[in-house]
Coordinates of C-alpha atoms in Angstrom, one line a residue:
Chain A
M1 CA -73.6 -65.1 60.3
N2 CA -74.5 -61.5 59.5
Q3 CA -72.2 -58.9 58.2
E4 CA -71.3 -57.5 61.5
S5 CA -70.2 -60.5 63.3
L6 CA -68.3 -61.4 60.0
F7 CA -66.4 -58.1 60.4
L8 CA -65.6 -58.5 63.9
L9 CA -64.3 -61.9 62.9
F10 CA -62.1 -60.6 60.2
D11 CA -61.1 -57.7 62.7
L12 CA -59.8 -60.3 65.2
V13 CA -58.2 -62.2 62.5
G14 CA -56.3 -59.2 61.2
T15 CA -55.2 -58.4 65.0
F16 CA -53.9 -61.7 65.4
A17 CA -51.7 -61.7 62.1
F18 CA -50.8 -57.9 62.5
A19 CA -49.3 -59.0 66.0
M20 CA -47.6 -62.1 64.6
S21 CA -45.8 -59.9 61.8
G22 CA -44.7 -57.4 64.8
A23 CA -43.6 -60.2 66.7
F24 CA -41.4 -62.0 64.1
K25 CA -39.8 -58.5 63.3
A26 CA -38.7 -58.4 67.1
I27 CA -37.6 -61.8 67.2
R28 CA -35.5 -61.3 64.2
K29 CA -34.1 -58.0 65.6
N30 CA -33.1 -59.6 68.7
L31 CA -35.5 -57.7 71.0
D32 CA -36.1 -58.9 74.5
L33 CA -39.6 -60.4 75.7
L34 CA -41.0 -57.1 76.3
G35 CA -39.7 -55.9 73.1
I36 CA -41.6 -58.8 71.4
L37 CA -44.8 -57.9 72.9
I38 CA -44.6 -54.2 72.6
L39 CA -43.8 -54.7 68.7
G40 CA -46.8 -57.1 68.4
F41 CA -49.2 -54.8 70.0
A42 CA -48.0 -51.7 68.5
T43 CA -48.3 -53.4 64.9
A44 CA -51.9 -54.6 65.8
M45 CA -53.2 -51.7 67.4
G46 CA -50.9 -48.8 66.3
G47 CA -53.2 -47.9 63.1
G48 CA -56.3 -47.7 65.2
I49 CA -54.5 -45.9 68.0
I50 CA -53.1 -43.2 65.8
R51 CA -56.5 -42.9 63.9
D52 CA -58.3 -42.4 67.4
A53 CA -55.8 -39.9 68.5
L54 CA -56.2 -37.6 65.4
L55 CA -60.2 -38.2 66.1
H56 CA -59.6 -37.6 69.6
R57 CA -61.4 -40.5 70.8
T58 CA -60.1 -43.1 73.5
P59 CA -58.3 -45.8 71.4
V60 CA -61.0 -48.7 70.9
S61 CA -58.1 -51.1 71.6
F62 CA -58.0 -49.7 75.3
T63 CA -61.6 -50.0 76.1
T64 CA -62.0 -53.6 75.3
N65 CA -60.2 -56.8 76.1
L66 CA -60.5 -58.5 72.9
Y67 CA -57.9 -56.9 70.8
A68 CA -55.4 -57.3 73.5
L69 CA -56.3 -60.9 73.9
F70 CA -55.7 -61.6 70.0
S71 CA -52.6 -59.5 70.0
L72 CA -51.2 -61.6 72.9
L73 CA -52.1 -64.8 70.6
G74 CA -50.6 -63.3 67.7
C75 CA -47.2 -62.8 69.8
L76 CA -47.4 -66.1 71.5
A77 CA -48.2 -67.9 67.9
A78 CA -44.8 -66.1 66.6
A79 CA -42.9 -67.2 69.6
A80 CA -44.2 -70.8 68.9
W81 CA -43.6 -70.9 65.3
H82 CA -40.1 -69.6 65.9
Y83 CA -39.2 -72.3 68.1
V84 CA -41.0 -75.0 65.8
A85 CA -39.4 -73.5 62.4
K86 CA -36.0 -72.2 64.0
G87 CA -35.9 -69.7 61.3
R88 CA -35.8 -72.1 58.5
R89 CA -39.1 -70.8 57.2
L90 CA -40.1 -67.2 57.5
L91 CA -43.8 -67.3 57.8
D92 CA -44.6 -63.8 57.4
E93 CA -43.3 -64.0 54.0
D94 CA -45.3 -67.1 53.2
R95 CA -48.6 -66.5 51.0
A96 CA -51.0 -68.2 53.4
F97 CA -49.9 -65.5 56.2
L98 CA -49.8 -62.7 53.8
L99 CA -53.7 -63.7 53.2
L100 CA -54.6 -63.4 56.9
D101 CA -52.8 -60.1 56.9
A102 CA -54.8 -58.9 53.9
L103 CA -58.1 -59.7 55.7
G104 CA -57.0 -57.4 58.4
L105 CA -55.8 -54.6 56.2
A106 CA -59.3 -54.7 54.5
V107 CA -61.3 -55.0 57.6
F108 CA -59.0 -52.2 59.2
A109 CA -59.4 -49.9 56.4
V110 CA -63.3 -50.2 56.2
I111 CA -63.2 -49.4 60.1
G112 CA -61.0 -46.3 59.5
A113 CA -62.9 -45.0 56.6
S114 CA -66.3 -45.6 58.7
A115 CA -64.7 -43.5 61.8
G116 CA -63.4 -40.7 59.4
A117 CA -67.1 -40.4 57.7
A118 CA -68.7 -40.6 61.2
A119 CA -66.6 -37.8 62.3
G120 CA -67.8 -35.6 59.5
L121 CA -64.3 -35.4 57.8
K122 CA -63.7 -34.5 54.3
P123 CA -63.7 -37.3 51.4
W124 CA -59.9 -37.2 50.9
S125 CA -59.3 -37.5 54.5
V126 CA -61.7 -40.2 54.9
V127 CA -59.5 -42.1 52.4
V128 CA -56.4 -41.1 54.2
L129 CA -57.8 -42.5 57.4
A130 CA -58.6 -46.0 55.6
A131 CA -55.0 -46.2 54.7
L132 CA -53.5 -44.9 58.2
T133 CA -55.8 -47.3 60.0
G134 CA -54.7 -50.3 57.8
A135 CA -51.1 -49.4 57.3
G136 CA -50.3 -47.3 60.3
G137 CA -49.3 -50.3 62.7
G138 CA -46.9 -51.8 60.3
A139 CA -45.2 -48.3 60.0
V140 CA -44.8 -48.1 63.7
R141 CA -43.5 -51.5 63.7
D142 CA -40.6 -50.6 61.1
L143 CA -39.8 -47.4 62.8
L144 CA -39.5 -48.7 66.5
V145 CA -36.7 -50.9 65.1
L146 CA -35.3 -48.1 62.8
E147 CA -36.3 -49.4 59.5
I148 CA -37.9 -47.0 56.7
P149 CA -41.5 -47.8 56.7
M150 CA -42.3 -50.6 54.0
V151 CA -45.4 -48.4 52.9
L152 CA -42.9 -45.6 51.8
H153 CA -40.9 -47.7 49.4
A154 CA -42.1 -50.9 48.4
D155 CA -45.1 -53.2 47.8
F156 CA -48.5 -52.4 47.0
Y157 CA -50.0 -52.4 50.8
A158 CA -51.3 -49.1 51.8
S159 CA -52.5 -48.6 48.2
A160 CA -54.8 -51.0 48.5
A161 CA -56.4 -49.5 51.6
L162 CA -56.3 -46.1 49.7
L163 CA -58.3 -47.4 46.9
G164 CA -60.7 -49.3 49.4
G165 CA -61.2 -46.0 51.0
L166 CA -61.8 -44.1 47.7
S167 CA -64.5 -46.8 47.0
F168 CA -66.2 -46.0 50.2
V169 CA -66.0 -42.7 49.8
L170 CA -67.5 -42.6 46.1
L171 CA -70.1 -45.4 47.3
S172 CA -71.1 -43.3 50.1
G173 CA -71.5 -40.2 48.1
A174 CA -73.5 -42.1 45.6
G175 CA -76.1 -42.8 48.4
I176 CA -75.5 -46.5 48.7
Q177 CA -76.7 -48.3 51.7
P178 CA -74.2 -48.3 54.4
S179 CA -73.6 -52.3 54.8
F180 CA -73.2 -52.5 50.9
V181 CA -70.5 -49.5 50.9
S182 CA -68.6 -51.3 53.7
A183 CA -68.7 -54.6 52.1
A184 CA -67.6 -53.1 48.7
A185 CA -64.7 -51.1 50.3
F186 CA -63.6 -54.2 52.1
L187 CA -63.6 -56.4 49.0
T188 CA -62.0 -53.7 47.1
T189 CA -59.0 -53.7 49.5
L190 CA -58.9 -57.4 49.9
L191 CA -59.0 -58.3 46.2
L192 CA -56.3 -55.6 45.4
R193 CA -54.1 -56.8 48.1
I194 CA -54.3 -60.2 47.0
A195 CA -53.8 -59.6 43.5
A196 CA -50.7 -57.6 44.7
I197 CA -49.2 -60.5 46.5
F198 CA -49.6 -63.1 43.7
L199 CA -48.7 -60.6 41.0
G200 CA -46.0 -58.9 42.7
W201 CA -47.1 -55.5 42.3
S202 CA -45.5 -52.4 43.4
L203 CA -45.6 -48.8 42.7
P204 CA -43.4 -47.0 40.4
K205 CA -40.6 -44.6 41.6
L206 CA -39.4 -41.6 39.8
R207 CA -36.1 -42.0 38.1
Chain B
M1 CA -45.4 -34.1 104.7
N2 CA -48.5 -35.9 103.5
Q3 CA -48.8 -38.4 100.5
E4 CA -49.4 -36.0 98.0
S5 CA -46.8 -33.6 98.5
L6 CA -44.5 -36.5 98.7
F7 CA -45.4 -37.5 95.3
L8 CA -45.5 -34.2 93.7
L9 CA -41.9 -34.0 95.0
F10 CA -40.8 -37.2 93.5
D11 CA -42.5 -36.4 90.3
L12 CA -40.3 -33.1 90.2
V13 CA -37.4 -35.2 90.9
G14 CA -38.2 -37.6 88.2
T15 CA -38.8 -34.9 85.8
F16 CA -35.4 -33.4 86.4
A17 CA -33.6 -36.8 86.4
F18 CA -35.6 -37.6 82.9
A19 CA -34.5 -34.1 81.4
M20 CA -31.0 -34.8 82.5
S21 CA -30.6 -38.0 80.9
G22 CA -32.2 -36.7 77.5
A23 CA -29.9 -33.6 77.5
F24 CA -26.6 -36.2 78.3
K25 CA -27.8 -38.1 75.2
A26 CA -28.2 -35.1 73.1
I27 CA -24.8 -33.7 74.2
R28 CA -23.0 -37.1 73.0
K29 CA -24.7 -37.2 69.8
N30 CA -23.3 -33.5 69.1
L31 CA -26.8 -31.8 68.7
D32 CA -27.2 -28.1 69.1
L33 CA -28.4 -26.0 71.9
L34 CA -32.0 -26.3 70.9
G35 CA -31.5 -30.1 70.0
I36 CA -30.2 -30.4 73.9
L37 CA -33.3 -28.7 75.2
I38 CA -35.7 -30.8 73.0
L39 CA -34.4 -33.9 73.8
G40 CA -34.3 -32.9 77.6
F41 CA -38.1 -31.8 77.6
A42 CA -39.1 -34.6 75.4
T43 CA -37.8 -37.2 77.5
A44 CA -38.9 -35.6 80.7
M45 CA -42.6 -35.0 79.5
G46 CA -42.9 -37.2 76.4
G47 CA -44.7 -40.3 78.4
G48 CA -47.0 -37.9 79.8
I49 CA -47.9 -36.3 76.8
I50 CA -48.3 -39.7 74.9
R51 CA -50.8 -40.8 77.8
D52 CA -52.5 -37.4 77.6
A53 CA -52.9 -37.5 73.6
L54 CA -54.4 -41.0 73.8
L55 CA -56.6 -39.9 76.9
H56 CA -57.7 -36.9 74.6
R57 CA -56.5 -34.6 77.4
T58 CA -54.6 -31.5 77.1
P59 CA -51.0 -32.4 78.4
V60 CA -50.7 -31.9 82.1
S61 CA -47.1 -30.5 81.5
F62 CA -48.5 -27.6 79.3
T63 CA -50.9 -26.4 81.4
T64 CA -48.5 -25.8 84.3
N65 CA -45.0 -24.3 84.7
L66 CA -43.7 -26.5 87.2
Y67 CA -42.7 -29.3 84.7
A68 CA -41.0 -27.1 82.2
L69 CA -39.0 -25.4 85.0
F70 CA -37.6 -28.8 86.3
S71 CA -36.8 -29.9 82.6
L72 CA -34.9 -26.7 82.2
L73 CA -33.0 -27.2 85.4
G74 CA -32.2 -30.8 84.1
C75 CA -30.8 -29.7 81.1
L76 CA -28.8 -27.2 82.7
A77 CA -27.5 -29.5 85.3
A78 CA -26.3 -31.8 82.5
A79 CA -24.7 -29.2 80.6
A80 CA -23.1 -28.2 84.0
W81 CA -21.9 -31.6 84.5
H82 CA -20.7 -31.9 80.9
Y83 CA -18.2 -29.1 81.6
V84 CA -17.0 -30.2 84.8
A85 CA -16.5 -33.9 84.1
K86 CA -15.6 -33.3 80.6
G87 CA -16.9 -36.8 79.6
R88 CA -14.6 -38.5 81.9
R89 CA -17.4 -39.9 83.9
L90 CA -20.8 -40.4 82.4
L91 CA -23.1 -39.4 85.0
D92 CA -26.3 -41.0 83.9
E93 CA -24.7 -44.5 83.9
D94 CA -23.7 -43.7 87.9
R95 CA -25.8 -45.6 90.1
A96 CA -26.8 -42.3 92.3
F97 CA -28.3 -41.0 88.9
L98 CA -30.0 -44.2 88.1
L99 CA -31.6 -44.1 91.5
L100 CA -33.0 -40.6 90.9
D101 CA -34.1 -41.8 87.6
A102 CA -36.0 -44.8 89.3
L103 CA -38.0 -42.1 91.5
G104 CA -39.1 -40.8 88.2
L105 CA -40.1 -44.1 86.8
A106 CA -42.1 -45.0 89.7
V107 CA -44.1 -41.9 90.2
F108 CA -44.8 -41.7 86.6
A109 CA -46.0 -45.3 86.5
V110 CA -48.6 -44.5 89.5
I111 CA -49.5 -41.0 87.8
G112 CA -50.4 -43.0 84.5
A113 CA -52.2 -46.0 86.1
S114 CA -54.4 -43.7 87.9
A115 CA -55.2 -41.5 84.7
G116 CA -56.1 -44.8 83.0
A117 CA -58.3 -46.1 85.7
A118 CA -60.1 -42.4 86.0
A119 CA -60.6 -42.7 82.4
G120 CA -62.4 -46.0 82.7
L121 CA -59.8 -48.1 80.6
K122 CA -59.6 -51.8 80.8
P123 CA -57.3 -53.4 83.4
W124 CA -54.4 -54.4 81.0
S125 CA -54.7 -50.9 79.4
V126 CA -54.3 -49.2 82.7
V127 CA -51.1 -51.5 83.3
V128 CA -50.0 -50.3 79.7
L129 CA -50.6 -46.6 80.4
A130 CA -48.4 -47.0 83.7
A131 CA -45.6 -48.7 81.6
L132 CA -45.9 -45.9 78.8
T133 CA -46.2 -42.8 81.1
G134 CA -43.0 -44.0 82.6
A135 CA -41.0 -45.3 79.8
G136 CA -42.4 -43.5 77.1
G137 CA -40.2 -40.3 77.5
G138 CA -37.0 -42.5 77.2
A139 CA -38.5 -44.3 74.1
V140 CA -38.9 -40.8 72.4
R141 CA -35.5 -39.8 73.3
D142 CA -33.9 -42.8 71.6
L143 CA -36.0 -42.7 68.5
L144 CA -35.2 -38.8 68.2
V145 CA -31.6 -39.7 67.6
L146 CA -32.3 -43.0 65.7
E147 CA -31.5 -45.5 68.4
I148 CA -33.7 -48.5 69.1
P149 CA -35.5 -47.7 72.3
M150 CA -33.7 -49.3 75.1
V151 CA -37.0 -50.6 76.5
L152 CA -37.4 -52.9 73.6
H153 CA -33.9 -54.8 74.0
A154 CA -32.2 -54.2 77.0
D155 CA -32.5 -53.5 81.0
F156 CA -35.5 -54.0 83.2
Y157 CA -37.0 -50.8 83.1
A158 CA -40.6 -50.6 81.5
S159 CA -41.1 -54.0 83.0
A160 CA -41.0 -52.5 86.6
A161 CA -43.4 -50.0 85.7
L162 CA -45.6 -52.7 84.0
L163 CA -45.8 -54.7 87.3
G164 CA -46.1 -51.6 89.3
G165 CA -49.0 -50.9 87.1
L166 CA -50.2 -54.4 87.7
S167 CA -50.1 -54.2 91.5
F168 CA -52.3 -51.1 91.1
V169 CA -54.9 -52.8 89.2
L170 CA -54.9 -55.6 91.4
L171 CA -55.2 -54.0 94.6
S172 CA -57.7 -51.1 93.0
G173 CA -59.8 -54.3 92.0
A174 CA -59.6 -55.8 95.6
G175 CA -61.2 -52.6 96.9
I176 CA -58.2 -51.3 98.7
Q177 CA -58.1 -47.5 99.6
P178 CA -56.7 -45.3 96.8
S179 CA -53.8 -43.9 98.6
F180 CA -52.6 -47.1 99.7
V181 CA -52.7 -48.3 96.2
S182 CA -50.5 -45.8 94.8
A183 CA -48.2 -46.2 97.5
A184 CA -47.8 -49.7 97.0
A185 CA -47.6 -49.5 93.2
F186 CA -44.8 -46.9 93.5
L187 CA -43.0 -48.9 95.9
T188 CA -43.5 -52.0 93.7
T189 CA -42.0 -50.2 90.6
L190 CA -39.4 -48.6 92.6
L191 CA -38.0 -51.6 94.4
L192 CA -38.1 -53.7 91.2
R193 CA -36.1 -50.9 89.4
I194 CA -33.6 -50.5 92.2
A195 CA -33.3 -54.6 92.0
A196 CA -32.8 -54.1 88.5
I197 CA -30.1 -51.8 88.7
F198 CA -27.9 -53.4 91.6
L199 CA -28.5 -57.0 90.2
G200 CA -28.2 -56.3 86.5
W201 CA -31.6 -57.8 85.8
S202 CA -32.6 -57.9 82.0
L203 CA -35.3 -59.7 80.3
P204 CA -34.5 -63.0 78.2
K205 CA -34.6 -63.0 74.2
L206 CA -36.0 -65.6 72.2
R207 CA -33.1 -67.7 70.6
Chain C
M1 CA -56.2 -7.4 50.9
N2 CA -56.8 -7.5 54.5
Q3 CA -54.5 -9.4 57.0
E4 CA -56.7 -12.4 57.3
S5 CA -56.6 -13.2 53.7
L6 CA -52.7 -12.4 53.6
F7 CA -52.1 -15.1 56.2
L8 CA -54.3 -17.6 54.4
L9 CA -52.2 -16.8 51.1
F10 CA -48.8 -17.3 53.0
D11 CA -50.5 -20.5 54.9
L12 CA -51.1 -21.9 51.6
V13 CA -47.7 -20.8 50.0
G14 CA -46.1 -22.5 53.0
T15 CA -48.1 -25.8 52.6
F16 CA -46.9 -25.8 49.0
A17 CA -43.2 -25.3 50.0
F18 CA -43.4 -27.7 52.9
A19 CA -44.9 -30.4 50.7
M20 CA -42.3 -29.9 47.9
S21 CA -39.4 -30.2 50.5
G22 CA -40.8 -33.5 51.7
A23 CA -41.5 -34.8 48.1
F24 CA -37.9 -33.8 47.2
K25 CA -36.7 -35.9 50.3
A26 CA -38.7 -38.8 49.3
I27 CA -37.6 -38.8 45.6
R28 CA -33.8 -38.6 46.7
K29 CA -34.3 -41.4 49.1
N30 CA -35.8 -43.5 46.3
L31 CA -39.2 -43.7 47.8
D32 CA -42.2 -45.1 45.6
L33 CA -45.1 -42.8 44.2
L34 CA -47.1 -43.3 47.4
G35 CA -43.8 -42.7 49.7
I36 CA -43.3 -39.2 47.9
L37 CA -47.1 -38.3 48.6
I38 CA -46.9 -39.5 52.3
L39 CA -43.7 -37.6 52.7
G40 CA -44.9 -34.5 51.0
F41 CA -48.3 -34.6 52.8
A42 CA -46.6 -35.4 56.3
T43 CA -44.1 -32.4 55.9
A44 CA -47.1 -30.0 55.1
M45 CA -49.4 -31.1 57.7
G46 CA -47.6 -32.9 60.2
G47 CA -46.9 -29.8 62.6
G48 CA -50.3 -29.1 62.4
I49 CA -51.5 -32.6 63.1
I50 CA -49.3 -33.0 66.2
R51 CA -50.5 -29.5 67.5
D52 CA -54.1 -30.5 67.0
A53 CA -53.6 -33.9 68.5
L54 CA -51.9 -32.4 71.6
L55 CA -54.9 -29.9 71.7
H56 CA -57.4 -32.9 71.2
R57 CA -58.9 -30.8 68.0
T58 CA -59.6 -32.7 64.8
P59 CA -57.0 -31.9 62.6
V60 CA -57.6 -28.7 60.7
S61 CA -56.0 -30.0 57.5
F62 CA -58.6 -33.0 57.6
T63 CA -61.7 -30.9 57.8
T64 CA -61.0 -28.7 54.7
N65 CA -59.8 -29.7 51.3
L66 CA -57.6 -26.7 50.7
Y67 CA -54.5 -28.0 52.5
A68 CA -54.6 -31.2 50.8
L69 CA -54.8 -29.5 47.5
F70 CA -52.0 -27.4 48.0
S71 CA -49.9 -30.5 49.3
L72 CA -50.7 -32.3 46.2
L73 CA -49.5 -29.6 44.2
G74 CA -46.2 -29.2 45.9
C75 CA -45.8 -33.0 45.4
L76 CA -46.4 -32.6 41.7
A77 CA -44.2 -29.6 41.7
A78 CA -41.2 -31.3 43.2
A79 CA -41.8 -34.2 40.6
A80 CA -41.9 -31.8 37.7
W81 CA -38.6 -30.3 38.8
H82 CA -37.1 -33.3 39.4
Y83 CA -37.7 -34.3 35.7
V84 CA -36.8 -30.8 34.6
A85 CA -33.5 -30.3 36.8
K86 CA -32.6 -34.1 36.8
G87 CA -30.8 -33.8 39.9
R88 CA -28.3 -31.1 38.4
R89 CA -29.6 -28.5 40.8
L90 CA -31.2 -29.2 44.2
L91 CA -34.0 -26.7 44.3
D92 CA -34.7 -27.0 48.1
E93 CA -31.3 -25.7 48.9
D94 CA -31.8 -22.8 46.8
R95 CA -32.4 -19.4 48.5
A96 CA -35.5 -18.5 46.5
F97 CA -37.1 -21.8 47.5
L98 CA -36.0 -21.4 51.1
L99 CA -37.7 -17.8 51.4
L100 CA -41.1 -19.9 50.3
D101 CA -40.2 -22.2 53.1
A102 CA -39.7 -19.4 55.7
L103 CA -43.2 -18.0 54.8
G104 CA -44.7 -21.0 55.8
L105 CA -42.5 -21.4 58.9
A106 CA -43.7 -17.8 59.9
V107 CA -47.3 -18.1 59.2
F108 CA -47.4 -21.7 60.9
A109 CA -45.8 -20.4 64.1
V110 CA -48.4 -17.6 64.4
I111 CA -51.1 -20.2 63.9
G112 CA -49.7 -22.4 66.5
A113 CA -49.2 -19.6 69.0
S114 CA -52.7 -18.5 68.3
A115 CA -54.1 -22.2 68.9
G116 CA -52.2 -22.5 72.1
A117 CA -53.2 -19.2 73.5
A118 CA -56.8 -19.9 72.8
A119 CA -56.7 -23.2 74.3
G120 CA -55.5 -21.4 77.4
L121 CA -52.1 -22.8 77.5
K122 CA -49.1 -21.5 79.7
P123 CA -46.9 -18.9 78.1
W124 CA -44.1 -21.2 77.6
S125 CA -46.1 -23.9 76.0
V126 CA -47.5 -21.3 73.5
V127 CA -44.0 -20.6 72.8
V128 CA -43.5 -24.5 72.2
L129 CA -46.8 -25.0 70.2
A130 CA -45.4 -22.1 67.7
A131 CA -42.0 -24.1 67.2
L132 CA -44.0 -27.5 67.0
T133 CA -46.4 -26.4 64.3
G134 CA -43.5 -24.5 62.3
A135 CA -41.0 -27.1 62.4
G136 CA -42.9 -30.5 63.5
G137 CA -43.7 -31.2 59.8
G138 CA -39.8 -31.2 58.6
A139 CA -38.9 -33.4 61.9
V140 CA -41.8 -36.1 60.8
R141 CA -40.4 -35.9 57.4
D142 CA -37.0 -36.6 58.6
L143 CA -37.9 -39.4 61.0
L144 CA -39.6 -41.4 58.3
V145 CA -36.6 -41.7 56.3
L146 CA -34.3 -42.3 59.1
E147 CA -32.3 -38.8 59.5
I148 CA -31.9 -37.4 63.0
P149 CA -34.3 -34.3 62.4
M150 CA -32.5 -31.1 61.2
V151 CA -34.2 -29.0 64.0
L152 CA -32.0 -31.0 66.4
H153 CA -28.5 -30.4 65.4
A154 CA -28.5 -27.6 62.6
D155 CA -29.5 -24.3 61.1
F156 CA -31.3 -21.7 62.9
Y157 CA -35.1 -22.8 61.9
A158 CA -37.3 -23.9 64.8
S159 CA -35.3 -21.3 66.8
A160 CA -36.9 -18.6 64.4
A161 CA -40.3 -19.9 65.3
L162 CA -39.5 -20.2 69.1
L163 CA -38.6 -16.3 68.8
G164 CA -41.7 -15.5 66.9
G165 CA -43.8 -17.4 69.6
L166 CA -41.9 -15.6 72.5
S167 CA -43.0 -12.1 70.8
F168 CA -46.5 -13.4 70.3
V169 CA -46.5 -14.1 74.3
L170 CA -44.9 -10.9 75.3
L171 CA -46.9 -8.6 73.2
S172 CA -50.3 -10.4 74.1
G173 CA -49.1 -10.0 77.7
A174 CA -48.7 -6.3 77.0
G175 CA -52.5 -6.3 76.0
I176 CA -51.2 -5.3 72.5
Q177 CA -54.3 -5.9 69.8
P178 CA -54.5 -9.5 68.3
S179 CA -54.1 -8.6 64.8
F180 CA -50.8 -6.6 65.6
V181 CA -49.5 -9.3 67.8
S182 CA -49.9 -11.8 64.8
A183 CA -48.4 -9.6 62.3
A184 CA -45.3 -8.7 64.9
A185 CA -44.8 -12.6 65.6
F186 CA -44.9 -13.3 62.0
L187 CA -42.4 -10.5 61.0
T188 CA -39.9 -11.9 63.9
T189 CA -40.0 -15.3 62.7
L190 CA -39.8 -14.4 59.2
L191 CA -37.0 -11.8 59.3
L192 CA -35.2 -14.1 61.8
R193 CA -35.3 -17.1 59.4
I194 CA -34.5 -15.0 56.5
A195 CA -31.0 -13.7 58.3
A196 CA -30.5 -17.1 59.1
I197 CA -30.5 -18.2 55.4
F198 CA -28.3 -15.2 54.4
L199 CA -26.0 -15.0 57.3
G200 CA -25.6 -19.1 57.5
W201 CA -26.6 -18.7 61.3
S202 CA -26.7 -22.0 63.6
L203 CA -26.6 -22.7 67.0
P204 CA -23.9 -23.4 69.1
K205 CA -23.0 -26.9 70.4
L206 CA -21.4 -27.9 73.8
R207 CA -17.9 -29.0 73.4

């Protein structure tokens, strides 16, 4: 399995996990069936759609069926879990689930950074685009049900994508080979996010 | 009167009704004069603007004066009604008003589906664009005054536009003539929405 | 100092002041360090990013480093002030600070109107784009922390930018020389906003 197909696999795993996290939130907020689908799809595709709107490209998720399919599967899986577990256990706070989500965050960050670099953006905005692609969907999910986006006040999530984007920019700037740059940015994001999950990292606040 | 001018008429009627619904909400939320105009215009134009941003086109409503004029008239009509009825009767919960709104939903859905098909999107995203064009303005209206968008938890509204979009995609795929496809998608959306109004339809929730 | 470099200076002062206002709000809402940066940058760049998305241009703030630098400085200044004043005095309600902010509003309004006119939009949407560029960042700031955007219900802020945009459109239409049109639209917005600050203007509501 080469790097490209591995990244596509992670991309779809991430889409699936993001859609699940959106659908879970929709179920808990007592939204209807359409609301569950909208929140699932918006979480899975929101980051990429915002990125593509900023880069004035037609959303990638609208020009292929693959992301829609895995978003739908994520929504169905969340509904199935809801019936099985009946709220006794919140899967999206489970570490196993968070690892799937972390795969998505890492691969989305790399895709965002690559798109920004290809569009000729400045280094700092390549970094922003990595974080926006990775964490934008979750922010849309939170805002749609009137919660202050998690990335603004808790956890170490978008920060992992930012640092992944930073490593992308630094290694690209150093003239490293693209496939290695992507792999390094992916691993930076993934490992930082995994560390955050297991060590309970969060950013300081001003007091 | 040919189909094209009939659709333009419905488009303007819908713009007017959407603007009224935005202005009514603004008045009830005690926004100021500018807030009433913003909410009216955002409700009338929001769905189309989001659609055009996703398709990287300049918003149609910004390149002609017609939509602005009918949005303004909708805001004025809402203010006039507010003074006449003094809150004794909420026009935007009146069935006569909801029928005007349904005309808007149906024609906006067809316009959204056509734009998506013309941009070469996949069938599922043509359907999404129909619903987004029809129901996006109302979602923007709700979010601006911090309400969870109605389409996420109640009524049968975006669903009518989704099914209208679906009929558009299916009939287009079957090689039916474009003007008939548009008419069928329009009627599908309109009749489903009217049924929803009179029969009190809403989508189920997971429990 | 010619007009162009004067406008760039005001543009950067405005970026700085807008970022400060976003960072202050983030600190008060107890967001974390990333949340402070996001709110600061979103307030400073949000209006321009929305404008550029509507005009399907890559955001100006993403293709130069200058705006990012002054946004960062604004966030740092807000944090420094927070430590110095310890909440005893709210700088962003101080008239001196509001004057800096007014400079930003005025120059952003002119930039937005110019961009709309260059894109061939209709006069009314050139006016809208002036207000959106000037006041959009503040609306994004408020929505991200779940407050109804200030521009919808209080103060005389976006209205100053609207009237500045209107003067831009009227003077352009009268065939006046571009640099004079920009100066006049800038001064219209600035003086109206300053009057609003000192005279406590706000728009009426329907009652």
